[in-house]
Amino acid sequence: METLLPACSASSPASASAAPPGMSSSSPASPAPADAAGGEKPTAAPYGSWRSPITADVVSGADKRLGGIALAGDGRLLWIEGRPEEKGRMVIVKEDDKPVDIIPPEFAARTLVQEYGGGAFAVQDNTVVFSNYKDQRLYKQPTEIGSLPVPLTPDFGAPDVSYAGGVFDPHFSRYVTVMEDRRTSNLNPATTIACINLSGGDIHEPKVLVSGNDFYASPRIDQNKKRMAWIEWGHPNMPWDKSELWVGYFSESGELTKRVCVAGGNPMLVESLAEPKWSPKGELFFITDRESGFWNIYKWVEHSNEVVPAYTLDAEFTRPLWLFGNSSYAFLGKSNHIILTYRQLGRSYLGVLNCDSGSVSLLDTPFSDLSNVVAGNDYFYIEGASASVPMSIAKVTLDKNKTKAISFSIVWSSSPDVVQYRPFFSTPEFIEFPTSSPGQKAYAYFYPPLNPMFQGLPDEKPPLLVKTHGGPTAETREILDLSVQYWTSRGWAFLDVNYGGSTGYGREYRERLLGKSGIVDVDDCCSCARFLVESGSVDEQRLCITGRSAGGYTTLASLAFRDTFKAGASLYGIGDLSLMRADSQKYDSHYIDNLVGDERAYYERSPINFVNKFTCPVILFQGLDDKVVPPNQARKIYQALKKRGLPVALVEYEGEQHGFRKAENIKFTLEQQMVFFARLVGKFEVADDITPIKIKNFD
C-alpha cells in the first residue's frame, strides 16, 4: 500500500532550520508575525486566504523525484530523475559540467517488479544496464553521450517480465537480477534471481539461479570470490516482519552449488534482514533488527558461520523494503571504513564507521534527512534534504583520516529555484504527543502557518490539515516539501503524523499496527489533532485530513469512525479492506491480513460498510491504471456518499497508476483540495484563481 504522486473522465480536469533531535511534548509555538518585504507590517487577513508565490504550478514543476544513484567507472555520478513535465518519465542522468541525459527520449528507466519498483539500473565501469518502462526489457549501453541502448532480454510480446535490483557479475560476464515473471499469472507471478549473459550479441531467455521462495531481493556478488548473498522471504511475512539472508557459492560453470543460511533461519529468533554488501576484503556486512529491535549493521564470520555486530545503536540504519535499491551505507574505496546513515527520533545522522576500531565519527552537513549513499575512495554522494533544503544529491569529500567532511557541494536538486521562496518556508516542530494508550507516546511534525506578507486575524486560529502517510509501514520525514509549504504559506497549519506502525522508531513501534490497522493509526491522528487544539494552536472547527494509499485509508477511517475532522481528501485510498485483499498483487497480498486480522475486523474497519457514520464532506482522487488500489474503491465510496446526501466529489485520471506523476494532475489535485476545504469548512476565500469542480449534494 505504499505510494508515490493529477487523462480523464467526466469528473477529471479535462471535463470539469532543522528540528532538534530531542523530543518535546510542549505546546507548539504560535507563528510570530514576520515583517513583509521591505520592512512593511504584515497585513492582517483570514487564515487560508493569504496570497503566496508558492503556487500549484511551482509545486508540480518542482516535484522531480529520484530513482537511485550509482557511480560510473570514471568516478562520476549517475542518477535516475523523474520529470513531471515529461509525464513522469524516469531519465538516467550523468554528472558533468552540465548534467546530461544518458538514455534517449523514447526510453524511461523504471521497473514494475512488485508494482512499486526501484533498483531499475546498475553501472559497472562505463556500462549501464537498465529496465525500460514501456516493454520492461533490460537494455545495455555505454555511459557516453549519444550511445544507443541494446536489448539484453527477449521481447515477450508484452511487458510481462520485469527486473529489479540487479548487479554485474565480474566472474561470469553476466548481469544478476531479481526477475518477476507474470506470463503465467499476473496475481501470483514467479519471483526468482536470474542471470543474463552480457557477452556476445545474442539474446537468450534469462537463466534462473535461485527459486522456490515467494520473494527475493538484493543479490550481491563478492568481487574477490565466486560467492553471492541475497535476501529472501515468504508469505505471510513482509520483508520487515521476517526474512532470511543466504550466501551461495558458484561452481566453475556459474551454477550455485552450495548454499548457507547466514541469518533469519533460527525459528527462535525473529529478524528482518536488509542490504547485504561485500566489503573490499570480501567480508559480508548486512543490516538486521535481531535482539534490540532496531535495524543495525552486522557482519558474517564465514569460517564459524557466526553473526557479530559491527555497530549497534537504538536507531534505524535502513528503511522498509518497499522499493528495491536501498543503499543506506557504502564502503569507502578499498579501506576498512563505511559511510553510514541512520534515523533516530525523527532525524537522520551521517557518520564514518572504522571497522577495525568499531568507532563512528559523525559528519556535519546541511542535511537533517538522509537516504541513499554511494562512495569512492575519499568522497561519497548522498541523497538528502532538510526543512529548508529540498531533496538533493551532494558530493562530500573527506579528510585523509576519513573522519571529517572538508567539502560539500550540491550536484542535483529536485527544485533548484526554491531559494527564492525561503522567506515563506514554515519550519516544522518535531512533537511528541500522548496517544489513547496510557503512558504511550507518538510523533509528528507540526508546521505553523507562515507568510511574511500576512498574519492571522487577532480573534482567529488557523485551520489544520492533517496528513496521514502511506505504507502504512513507512515514515514521514523532515524535508522541504513545497506541497506542504503551499498550505502553510496560505495560512494553514499542517500536521504530518508518524502514527504507531511507522518506521524510524524500531520494531516495537512498527508492530503497534499489527492487527490494529484502522484503530491505532486513526487514534494517533485524532489524538495529535486534539493535542494541537488543546494547546491553542489550531481551530477545532476547521480540522481537515488528507492521505494517499494506506494514508487514504486512515483518512477515510478517521472520517467514518471518529468525529474529529470536518472534511477529508483521499488520494487513491482504500475504502473496502475485503476488496483490497481480493485485488492485492502478490507482494502485499498477505500484508493487509497482518494489519487487520479476521473477517469480522475486515468488515468492521472498512469505511465503505459504514457510510451512515460519515458526517462531513469528502473529495476523492484516483488513477485509472492503479493496480495496487483499483479505481472501484474510490467509485464505491463516491456512490455511497452521494446516495447518502453528503457533499462529495471524485476526480479520476487516465494514465496514472498508484501515485500521480504528471505535472498537470499534481497541480489539479492540490488546487482542488484547497478550494474544496475552503468552500466547505474554511470560512475564507482562496487568493488563487481556481475553478472548482462540481461537488455533488452541494452545488
XYZ file of C-alpha atoms in Angstrom:
699
model
C 0.000 0.000 0.000
C 2.970 2.290 -0.450
C 2.641 5.426 -2.541
C 4.308 7.861 -4.998
C 2.355 11.466 -6.801
C -3.022 14.646 -11.424
C -6.283 11.942 -18.660
C -9.590 11.957 -17.878
C -13.163 11.017 -17.038
C -16.306 13.002 -16.507
C -15.012 14.233 -13.187
C -11.446 14.968 -14.361
C -9.785 18.324 -15.123
C -10.281 17.873 -18.845
C -14.008 17.984 -18.454
C -14.778 19.846 -15.465
C 16.204 25.201 10.056
C 16.346 21.584 11.172
C 14.184 20.385 14.036
C 16.131 19.330 17.131
C 16.752 15.603 17.533
C 15.301 15.600 21.039
C 11.613 15.327 21.831
C 9.236 17.845 23.298
C 5.665 17.410 24.412
C 5.250 21.122 25.000
C 2.667 23.074 23.067
C 3.717 24.081 19.543
C 4.563 27.739 19.367
C 2.167 30.068 17.585
C 3.689 31.672 14.486
C 5.207 35.059 15.225
C 4.277 37.819 12.781
C 7.056 38.400 10.287
C 7.859 41.675 8.606
C 6.805 41.792 4.989
C 9.320 42.541 2.255
C 10.775 46.000 2.688
C 10.011 46.091 6.411
C 6.282 46.707 5.941
C 3.964 45.428 8.606
C 2.204 42.184 7.604
C -1.397 42.538 6.516
C -3.989 41.006 8.832
C -6.157 38.609 6.831
C -8.149 35.428 7.486
C -6.048 32.291 7.706
C -6.260 30.377 4.424
C -6.837 33.485 2.317
C -3.218 34.630 2.092
C -1.579 35.149 -1.300
C 1.556 33.074 -1.845
C 4.152 32.803 -4.612
C 4.319 29.050 -3.926
C 1.616 28.202 -6.445
C 0.383 24.788 -7.531
C 2.363 25.306 -10.758
C 5.513 25.825 -8.709
C 4.784 22.696 -6.656
C 4.070 20.456 -9.640
C 7.121 21.723 -11.518
C 9.370 21.187 -8.505
C 8.265 17.629 -7.875
C 11.245 15.951 -9.545
C 11.912 12.616 -7.881
C 14.967 10.413 -7.519
C 15.031 6.800 -8.630
C 18.501 5.741 -7.482
C 22.174 6.715 -7.696
C 25.339 4.889 -8.814
C 28.997 5.612 -9.579
C 30.396 5.111 -13.075
C 33.934 3.904 -13.713
C 35.232 7.452 -14.158
C 34.032 8.352 -10.651
C 31.130 10.454 -11.872
C 27.624 10.041 -10.587
C 24.641 8.637 -12.457
C 21.111 9.064 -11.171
C 17.523 8.475 -12.223
C 15.459 11.648 -12.313
C 11.651 11.646 -12.585
C 10.250 14.590 -14.529
C 6.612 15.654 -14.090
C 6.870 17.913 -17.142
C 7.610 14.785 -19.218
C 4.623 12.949 -17.736
C 6.790 11.425 -15.028
C 9.437 9.891 -17.336
C 12.368 8.469 -15.385
C 15.630 9.541 -17.043
C 19.190 8.352 -16.376
C 21.390 11.434 -15.990
C 25.175 11.689 -15.707
C 27.137 14.249 -13.754
C 29.162 16.624 -15.941
C 29.907 20.348 -16.144
C 26.234 20.399 -17.036
C 24.300 17.168 -16.275
C 23.471 15.191 -19.405
C 20.781 12.627 -20.212
C 22.198 9.196 -20.961
C 19.185 7.373 -22.376
C 17.296 8.572 -25.488
C 13.913 10.361 -25.132
C 11.928 7.283 -26.152
C 13.297 5.306 -23.162
C 12.473 5.528 -19.439
C 14.316 3.746 -16.605
C 11.595 2.258 -14.459
C 10.673 -1.259 -13.377
C 7.335 -2.696 -12.287
C 8.630 -5.512 -10.086
C 6.237 -5.828 -7.135
C 4.396 -2.794 -8.622
C 6.482 -0.412 -6.501
C 9.725 -0.939 -8.432
C 13.070 0.655 -7.569
C 16.539 -0.648 -8.432
C 15.944 -0.011 -12.138
C 19.600 0.358 -13.160
C 23.181 -0.555 -12.321
C 26.574 0.637 -13.569
C 29.936 -1.076 -13.927
C 32.902 0.829 -15.314
C 31.254 2.783 -18.141
C 28.389 0.424 -18.946
C 24.871 0.871 -17.645
C 22.112 -1.757 -17.616
C 18.579 -0.511 -17.055
C 14.976 -1.631 -17.152
C 12.913 0.176 -19.780
C 9.447 1.165 -18.591
C 7.434 0.594 -21.761
C 8.449 -3.002 -22.516
C 10.129 -3.876 -19.151
C 13.111 -5.356 -21.005
C 16.687 -4.900 -19.824
C 18.947 -2.777 -22.024
C 22.702 -2.190 -22.026
C 24.538 0.889 -23.236
C 27.770 2.836 -22.670
C 27.517 5.885 -20.432
C 28.896 8.143 -23.170
C 26.525 10.687 -24.674
C 24.898 9.614 -27.903
C 25.157 5.886 -27.267
C 22.109 3.784 -28.032
C 20.584 1.085 -25.777
C 20.855 -2.541 -26.893
C 18.282 -5.071 -25.586
C 19.565 -7.851 -23.331
C 16.347 -9.748 -22.621
C 13.759 -11.182 -25.006
C 10.697 -9.370 -26.264
C 7.882 -11.462 -24.807
C 5.216 -9.531 -26.729
C 4.023 -7.705 -23.625
C 5.668 -6.123 -20.548
C 5.088 -9.313 -18.551
C 8.632 -9.936 -17.288
C 10.313 -7.312 -15.116
C 13.736 -6.981 -13.491
C 14.975 -5.064 -10.426
C 17.876 -4.707 -8.008
C 20.442 -6.147 -10.406
C 24.255 -6.217 -10.258
C 27.107 -7.076 -12.614
C 28.778 -10.458 -12.074
C 32.532 -9.941 -12.709
C 33.256 -13.672 -12.665
C 30.993 -14.801 -15.498
C 30.313 -11.684 -17.616
C 26.632 -11.572 -16.786
C 24.003 -9.472 -15.053
C 22.291 -10.981 -11.998
C 18.894 -9.602 -11.035
C 15.563 -10.251 -9.342
C 13.096 -11.323 -12.039
C 9.316 -11.232 -11.802
C 7.555 -13.315 -14.448
C 3.850 -12.542 -14.915
C 3.350 -14.555 -18.114
C 1.513 -17.360 -16.340
C -0.199 -15.387 -13.573
C -0.484 -11.669 -13.037
C -1.776 -12.110 -9.467
C 0.799 -14.727 -8.458
C 3.890 -14.183 -10.628
C 7.027 -16.260 -10.189
C 9.837 -14.322 -8.490
C 13.400 -15.604 -8.869
C 17.019 -14.499 -9.055
C 18.152 -14.864 -12.651
C 21.173 -14.048 -14.789
C 21.504 -12.554 -18.270
C 24.598 -13.076 -20.426
C 26.432 -9.833 -21.259
C 28.940 -11.227 -23.768
C 28.085 -11.656 -27.418
C 25.169 -10.140 -29.269
C 22.589 -12.899 -28.940
C 19.510 -12.519 -26.745
C 18.669 -15.500 -24.558
C 15.961 -16.331 -22.060
C 17.188 -15.350 -18.564
C 18.644 -18.269 -16.628
C 17.225 -18.866 -13.141
C 19.838 -19.156 -10.373
C 17.651 -19.129 -7.237
C 13.971 -20.028 -6.944
C 11.446 -21.678 -4.639
C 10.582 -18.883 -2.223
C 7.953 -16.191 -2.684
C 10.297 -13.194 -2.838
C 13.927 -12.239 -3.371
C 15.931 -9.045 -3.081
C 19.465 -7.665 -3.122
C 21.574 -10.259 -4.963
C 25.125 -9.093 -4.209
C 28.268 -10.714 -5.605
C 31.684 -10.802 -3.922
C 34.272 -9.220 -6.216
C 37.008 -11.447 -4.784
C 35.475 -14.893 -4.682
C 32.672 -16.632 -6.523
C 30.012 -16.014 -3.884
C 26.625 -14.340 -3.891
C 24.496 -13.091 -0.994
C 20.780 -12.404 -1.197
C 17.646 -11.773 0.886
C 14.539 -13.944 0.642
C 11.218 -14.298 2.443
C 7.849 -15.980 2.065
C 4.176 -15.437 2.770
C 2.614 -14.302 5.028
C 5.617 -12.172 6.025
C 6.639 -8.822 4.655
C 10.428 -8.338 4.497
C 10.351 -6.149 7.628
C 8.487 -8.893 9.538
C 10.774 -11.864 8.946
C 13.304 -12.621 6.231
C 16.465 -14.646 5.629
C 19.981 -13.877 4.416
C 21.664 -16.524 2.276
C 25.081 -17.000 0.699
C 25.633 -19.260 -2.293
C 28.861 -20.480 -3.881
C 29.261 -20.585 -7.668
C 30.703 -23.584 -9.453
C 33.163 -23.137 -12.335
C 30.181 -23.140 -14.699
C 28.378 -20.395 -12.745
C 25.767 -22.559 -11.026
C 25.019 -22.171 -7.326
C 26.125 -25.429 -5.747
C 26.485 -24.833 -2.006
C 24.147 -22.545 -0.016
C 24.348 -21.318 3.588
C 21.653 -19.531 5.581
C 23.571 -16.749 7.303
C 20.728 -15.195 9.317
C 16.980 -15.500 9.718
C 16.842 -19.273 9.764
C 16.545 -19.665 13.536
C 12.815 -20.048 14.356
C 13.517 -18.797 17.891
C 14.975 -15.506 16.625
C 12.671 -13.344 14.524
C 14.624 -10.835 12.488
C 14.355 -8.680 9.389
C 17.386 -8.628 7.079
C 18.397 -5.948 4.592
C 21.185 -4.568 2.415
C 23.848 -7.308 2.245
C 27.147 -5.939 0.888
C 30.598 -7.437 0.422
C 33.487 -5.367 1.725
C 36.648 -4.801 -0.356
C 38.234 -7.546 1.776
C 35.433 -9.993 0.941
C 33.609 -9.800 4.286
C 29.811 -9.810 4.251
C 28.066 -6.945 6.035
C 24.305 -6.541 6.348
C 21.548 -4.971 8.429
C 19.286 -6.810 10.866
C 16.981 -5.933 13.763
C 17.819 -9.014 15.842
C 17.952 -8.638 19.620
C 17.446 -4.865 20.004
C 14.563 -4.459 17.537
C 16.464 -1.727 15.683
C 17.975 -2.185 12.217
C 21.743 -2.175 12.931
C 24.855 -3.181 10.986
C 26.240 -6.698 11.471
C 28.938 -8.857 9.896
C 29.142 -12.539 8.982
C 32.130 -14.569 10.147
C 32.313 -17.203 7.420
C 34.579 -19.818 8.976
C 32.348 -20.196 12.041
C 29.071 -19.144 10.374
C 28.552 -16.564 13.127
C 26.854 -13.181 13.041
C 28.557 -10.413 15.020
C 27.626 -6.746 15.444
C 29.637 -4.171 13.527
C 27.870 -1.199 15.097
C 24.752 -1.110 17.254
C 22.576 1.761 18.403
C 18.912 2.324 19.244
C 18.430 3.755 15.774
C 17.376 2.574 12.316
C 20.147 2.058 9.735
C 17.842 1.223 6.823
C 14.295 1.693 5.527
C 11.485 -0.809 4.843
C 11.887 -2.685 1.585
C 9.032 -1.159 -0.405
C 11.437 -0.267 -3.187
C 14.486 -2.090 -4.489
C 17.796 -0.246 -4.455
C 18.077 0.985 -0.855
C 21.697 1.917 -0.084
C 21.985 3.212 3.483
C 25.719 2.549 3.772
C 28.738 2.141 1.476
C 32.401 1.152 1.688
C 34.923 3.947 1.149
C 37.168 2.635 -1.611
C 39.353 -0.250 -0.508
C 39.663 0.991 3.066
C 38.063 -0.573 6.095
C 35.733 2.398 6.552
C 31.975 2.552 5.960
C 29.978 5.698 5.337
C 26.610 5.129 7.024
C 23.309 6.852 7.736
C 20.744 6.218 10.449
C 17.478 7.597 11.824
C 16.917 8.413 15.474
C 13.914 10.259 16.941
C 12.857 11.947 13.734
C 16.282 12.972 12.464
C 18.984 11.480 10.225
C 22.646 11.190 11.117
C 25.698 10.628 8.935
C 28.932 9.036 10.037
C 32.034 7.052 9.139
C 32.464 3.669 10.807
C 36.024 2.441 11.324
C 35.513 -1.316 11.094
C 38.800 -2.005 12.885
C 38.059 0.079 15.985
C 34.251 -0.078 15.831
C 34.048 3.683 16.366
C 31.899 6.136 14.399
C 32.861 9.714 13.537
C 29.742 11.806 12.918
C 29.859 14.204 9.977
C 28.242 17.621 9.891
C 26.305 18.569 6.732
C 23.352 20.865 5.960
C 21.109 17.799 5.622
C 18.918 16.667 8.511
C 17.321 13.906 6.414
C 19.429 11.343 4.551
C 18.785 8.315 2.387
C 20.911 6.630 -0.290
C 24.700 6.835 -0.394
C 27.399 5.651 -2.836
C 31.113 6.065 -2.207
C 34.517 6.418 -3.859
C 37.894 6.384 -2.081
C 37.768 9.613 -0.078
C 34.432 11.001 -1.195
C 30.808 9.978 -1.403
C 27.482 11.100 -2.827
C 24.452 11.304 -0.555
C 20.757 11.908 -1.113
C 19.498 14.341 1.471
C 17.291 17.247 2.448
C 16.314 19.402 5.402
C 13.490 21.677 6.467
C 14.932 24.390 4.195
C 16.765 22.318 1.560
C 14.744 20.289 -0.975
C 15.627 16.705 -1.866
C 19.131 16.925 -3.305
C 22.277 14.963 -4.079
C 25.506 16.262 -2.544
C 29.133 15.315 -3.072
C 31.095 15.182 0.178
C 34.895 14.937 0.329
C 36.629 13.613 3.449
C 39.990 14.401 5.028
C 42.839 11.886 4.872
C 41.731 10.258 8.138
C 38.177 9.851 6.823
C 36.717 11.418 9.970
C 35.747 14.928 8.802
C 33.976 16.415 5.801
C 36.182 19.034 4.140
C 33.903 19.911 1.227
C 30.188 19.733 0.485
C 28.566 20.622 -2.836
C 25.092 20.105 -4.279
C 25.211 18.320 -7.657
C 21.452 17.897 -8.146
C 18.345 19.436 -6.657
C 14.717 18.477 -7.067
C 13.938 22.204 -7.051
C 16.993 24.359 -7.805
C 14.973 27.610 -7.852
C 13.448 27.040 -4.428
C 15.730 29.537 -2.652
C 13.580 32.444 -3.850
C 10.708 31.175 -1.664
C 12.740 30.746 1.524
C 11.047 33.620 3.441
C 7.780 31.692 3.037
C 9.031 28.383 4.477
C 7.435 27.147 7.674
C 9.950 25.215 9.793
C 8.472 22.042 11.307
C 8.469 21.358 15.014
C 9.135 17.743 15.999
C 6.483 16.973 18.585
C 5.802 14.091 20.921
C 2.176 13.664 21.904
C 0.182 11.291 24.128
C -1.759 8.526 22.387
C -5.017 6.969 23.561
C -2.988 4.252 25.332
C -1.957 5.418 28.832
C 1.726 6.323 29.056
C 2.331 5.822 25.342
C 3.720 8.500 23.018
C 3.751 9.014 19.264
C 5.430 11.553 16.991
C 4.661 14.146 14.359
C 5.939 17.240 12.564
C 3.885 20.403 13.049
C 4.189 23.239 10.513
C 2.640 26.520 11.711
C 1.275 28.926 9.086
C 3.874 31.414 7.853
C 3.879 34.181 5.252
C 5.964 37.371 5.676
C 3.249 39.432 3.987
C 0.354 38.298 6.187
C -0.683 37.496 9.706
C -3.892 35.995 11.012
C -6.773 37.940 12.476
C -6.385 38.505 16.227
C -9.519 36.554 17.177
C -8.869 33.618 14.848
C -6.923 30.365 14.973
C -5.699 28.695 11.773
C -7.346 25.713 10.076
C -5.355 22.485 10.289
C -4.663 19.917 7.584
C -3.518 16.554 8.952
C -1.561 14.330 6.575
C -1.565 10.559 7.060
C 1.402 8.973 5.314
C 1.172 5.899 3.109
C 2.611 2.487 3.686
C 1.464 2.279 6.404
C 4.897 0.788 7.127
C 6.702 3.994 6.190
C 7.841 7.243 7.773
C 7.106 10.884 7.126
C 10.288 12.907 7.383
C 11.520 16.431 7.958
C 12.230 17.549 4.403
C 11.343 20.660 2.471
C 8.179 19.751 0.595
C 6.645 22.559 -1.434
C 3.275 20.816 -1.352
C 3.322 21.376 2.443
C 4.523 24.973 2.078
C 1.709 25.562 -0.403
C -0.683 25.194 2.546
C 1.299 26.922 5.285
C 2.113 29.974 3.151
C -1.640 30.469 2.617
C -2.366 30.442 6.318
C -2.985 26.771 7.073
C -1.340 24.828 9.851
C -0.075 21.430 8.638
C 0.487 18.254 10.654
C 2.469 15.250 9.380
C 1.921 12.290 11.727
C 4.157 9.263 12.316
C 1.411 7.185 13.880
C 2.057 3.840 15.565
C 3.130 1.421 12.839
C 5.507 3.903 11.234
C 9.155 3.057 10.708
C 12.094 5.020 12.071
C 11.414 4.132 15.724
C 12.221 0.422 15.927
C 10.312 -2.860 15.621
C 8.158 -2.398 18.720
C 6.794 0.902 17.397
C 6.425 -0.602 13.909
C 4.398 -3.515 15.264
C 1.869 -1.353 17.105
C -0.276 -1.568 13.978
C -0.283 -5.369 13.648
C -3.913 -6.443 13.860
C -4.908 -2.844 14.627
C -4.914 -1.011 11.313
C -7.791 1.439 11.337
C -7.523 1.733 15.116
C -4.008 2.782 16.179
C -3.334 4.982 13.139
C -6.746 6.646 13.399
C -6.444 7.168 17.167
C -2.973 8.701 16.814
C -4.012 11.130 14.066
C -7.064 12.220 16.071
C -5.048 12.439 19.313
C -2.429 14.658 17.709
C -5.063 16.957 16.201
C -6.733 17.255 19.611
C -3.331 17.903 21.203
C -2.915 20.933 18.932
C -6.450 22.126 19.635
C -5.921 21.897 23.380
C -2.638 23.794 23.101
C -4.484 26.630 21.353
C -2.559 26.236 18.110
C -5.422 25.463 15.690
C -9.150 25.915 15.155
C -11.158 22.921 16.376
C -13.951 23.674 13.886
C -11.620 23.582 10.882
C -9.728 20.307 11.200
C -9.249 18.558 7.840
C -7.400 15.373 6.908
C -5.742 14.022 3.754
C -3.811 10.890 2.829
C -2.545 8.763 -0.025
C -2.952 4.987 -0.436
C -2.839 3.484 3.084
C -2.897 7.076 4.308
C -6.084 7.469 2.305
C -7.496 4.519 4.226
C -6.591 6.164 7.535
C -8.238 9.338 6.269
C -11.484 7.558 5.332
C -11.481 5.520 8.552
C -10.979 8.695 10.595
C -13.980 10.275 8.870
C -16.165 7.174 9.281
C -15.308 6.170 12.838
C -14.420 9.453 14.577
C -15.914 12.933 14.663
C -12.618 14.843 14.941
C -12.401 16.140 11.360
C -14.761 18.367 9.378
C -13.675 17.317 5.852
C -11.256 14.939 4.155
C -9.418 14.160 0.929
C -8.496 10.614 -0.084
C -5.854 10.087 -2.767
C -6.149 6.514 -4.112
C -7.200 5.445 -0.622
C -8.689 2.136 0.488
C -12.372 2.143 1.377
C -13.110 -1.591 1.347
C -10.491 -3.768 3.042
C -12.008 -7.011 1.735
C -11.956 -5.670 -1.808
C -8.375 -4.559 -1.274
C -7.403 -8.045 -0.152
C -9.108 -9.610 -3.154
C -7.374 -7.209 -5.561
C -3.925 -7.223 -3.939
C -0.974 -8.128 -6.089
C 1.416 -10.797 -4.849
C 3.869 -8.658 -2.864
C 1.397 -7.334 -0.300
C -1.389 -9.910 -0.672
C -0.911 -11.027 2.969
C 0.237 -7.655 4.300
C -3.280 -6.484 4.927
C -4.126 -9.722 6.786
C -1.303 -8.987 9.231
C -2.557 -5.461 9.784
C -6.293 -6.141 10.016
C -6.892 -9.644 11.350
C -10.007 -11.781 10.979
C -13.083 -11.465 8.744
C -15.026 -9.548 11.352
C -12.257 -6.951 11.581
C -12.219 -6.648 7.774
C -15.879 -5.740 7.837
C -15.866 -3.541 10.920
C -12.886 -1.447 9.818
C -13.931 -0.883 6.199
C -15.292 2.663 5.834
C -17.480 1.581 2.903
C -19.590 -0.532 5.258
C -20.345 2.449 7.485
C -21.165 5.317 5.143
C -24.005 6.153 7.540
C -21.343 7.248 10.016
C -19.745 9.783 7.663
C -20.889 13.251 8.678
C -18.662 15.558 6.621
C -17.602 16.299 3.007
C -15.095 14.108 1.148
C -13.156 14.563 -2.101
C -11.528 11.538 -3.788
C -8.698 11.350 -6.366
C -7.917 8.159 -8.275
C -5.636 6.925 -11.057
C -7.469 4.680 -13.504
C -4.422 2.458 -14.098
C -3.835 1.821 -10.395
C -3.276 -1.895 -9.717
C -2.463 -1.503 -6.023
C -5.715 0.263 -5.108
C -8.011 -0.231 -8.133
C -10.475 2.527 -9.155
C -13.521 0.598 -7.940
C -12.536 1.504 -4.364
C -12.947 5.259 -4.903
C -16.051 4.804 -7.055
C -17.738 2.679 -4.421
C -17.133 5.285 -1.698
C -18.224 8.097 -4.023
C -21.509 6.448 -4.970
C -22.336 5.566 -1.371
C -21.670 9.073 -0.040
C -23.528 10.663 -2.939
C -26.534 8.451 -2.218
C -26.352 9.385 1.456
C -26.536 13.075 0.567
C -23.119 14.201 1.784
C -21.064 16.692 -0.259
C -18.668 14.537 -2.304
C -16.502 14.809 -5.413
C -14.495 12.284 -7.433
C -11.568 13.058 -9.753
C -10.207 10.262 -11.949
C -7.022 10.400 -14.024
C -6.358 8.323 -17.108
C -2.798 7.053 -17.424
C -1.999 7.425 -13.724
C -1.053 4.454 -11.579
C -0.504 4.209 -7.825
C 0.661 7.778 -7.336
C 0.341 10.778 -9.630
C 3.345 11.587 -11.825
C 2.043 14.094 -14.389
C 2.560 17.762 -13.545
C -0.925 18.820 -14.608
C -2.512 16.178 -12.369
C -0.325 17.014 -9.361
C -1.353 20.651 -9.770
C -5.055 19.878 -10.173
C -5.112 17.612 -7.118
C -3.514 20.225 -4.903
C -5.731 23.095 -6.062
C -8.959 21.128 -5.827
C -8.200 20.012 -2.270
C -7.569 23.634 -1.301
C -10.736 25.026 -2.836
C -12.825 22.064 -1.627
C -11.802 22.660 2.002
C -12.160 26.423 1.624
C -15.708 26.207 0.271
C -16.979 23.640 2.743
C -15.233 24.323 6.061
C -12.751 27.139 5.572
C -14.778 30.332 6.123
C -12.432 32.164 3.736
C -11.919 32.884 0.039
C -8.783 31.471 -1.565
C -6.461 34.044 -3.119
C -5.702 31.841 -6.144
C -7.781 31.782 -9.312
C -9.079 28.217 -9.090
C -12.174 26.928 -10.880
C -13.703 24.381 -8.507
C -15.106 21.118 -9.793
C -18.749 20.388 -9.126
C -19.482 18.907 -5.717
C -22.407 16.510 -5.546
C -25.014 17.402 -2.908
C -23.526 20.891 -2.610
C -23.530 22.683 -5.994
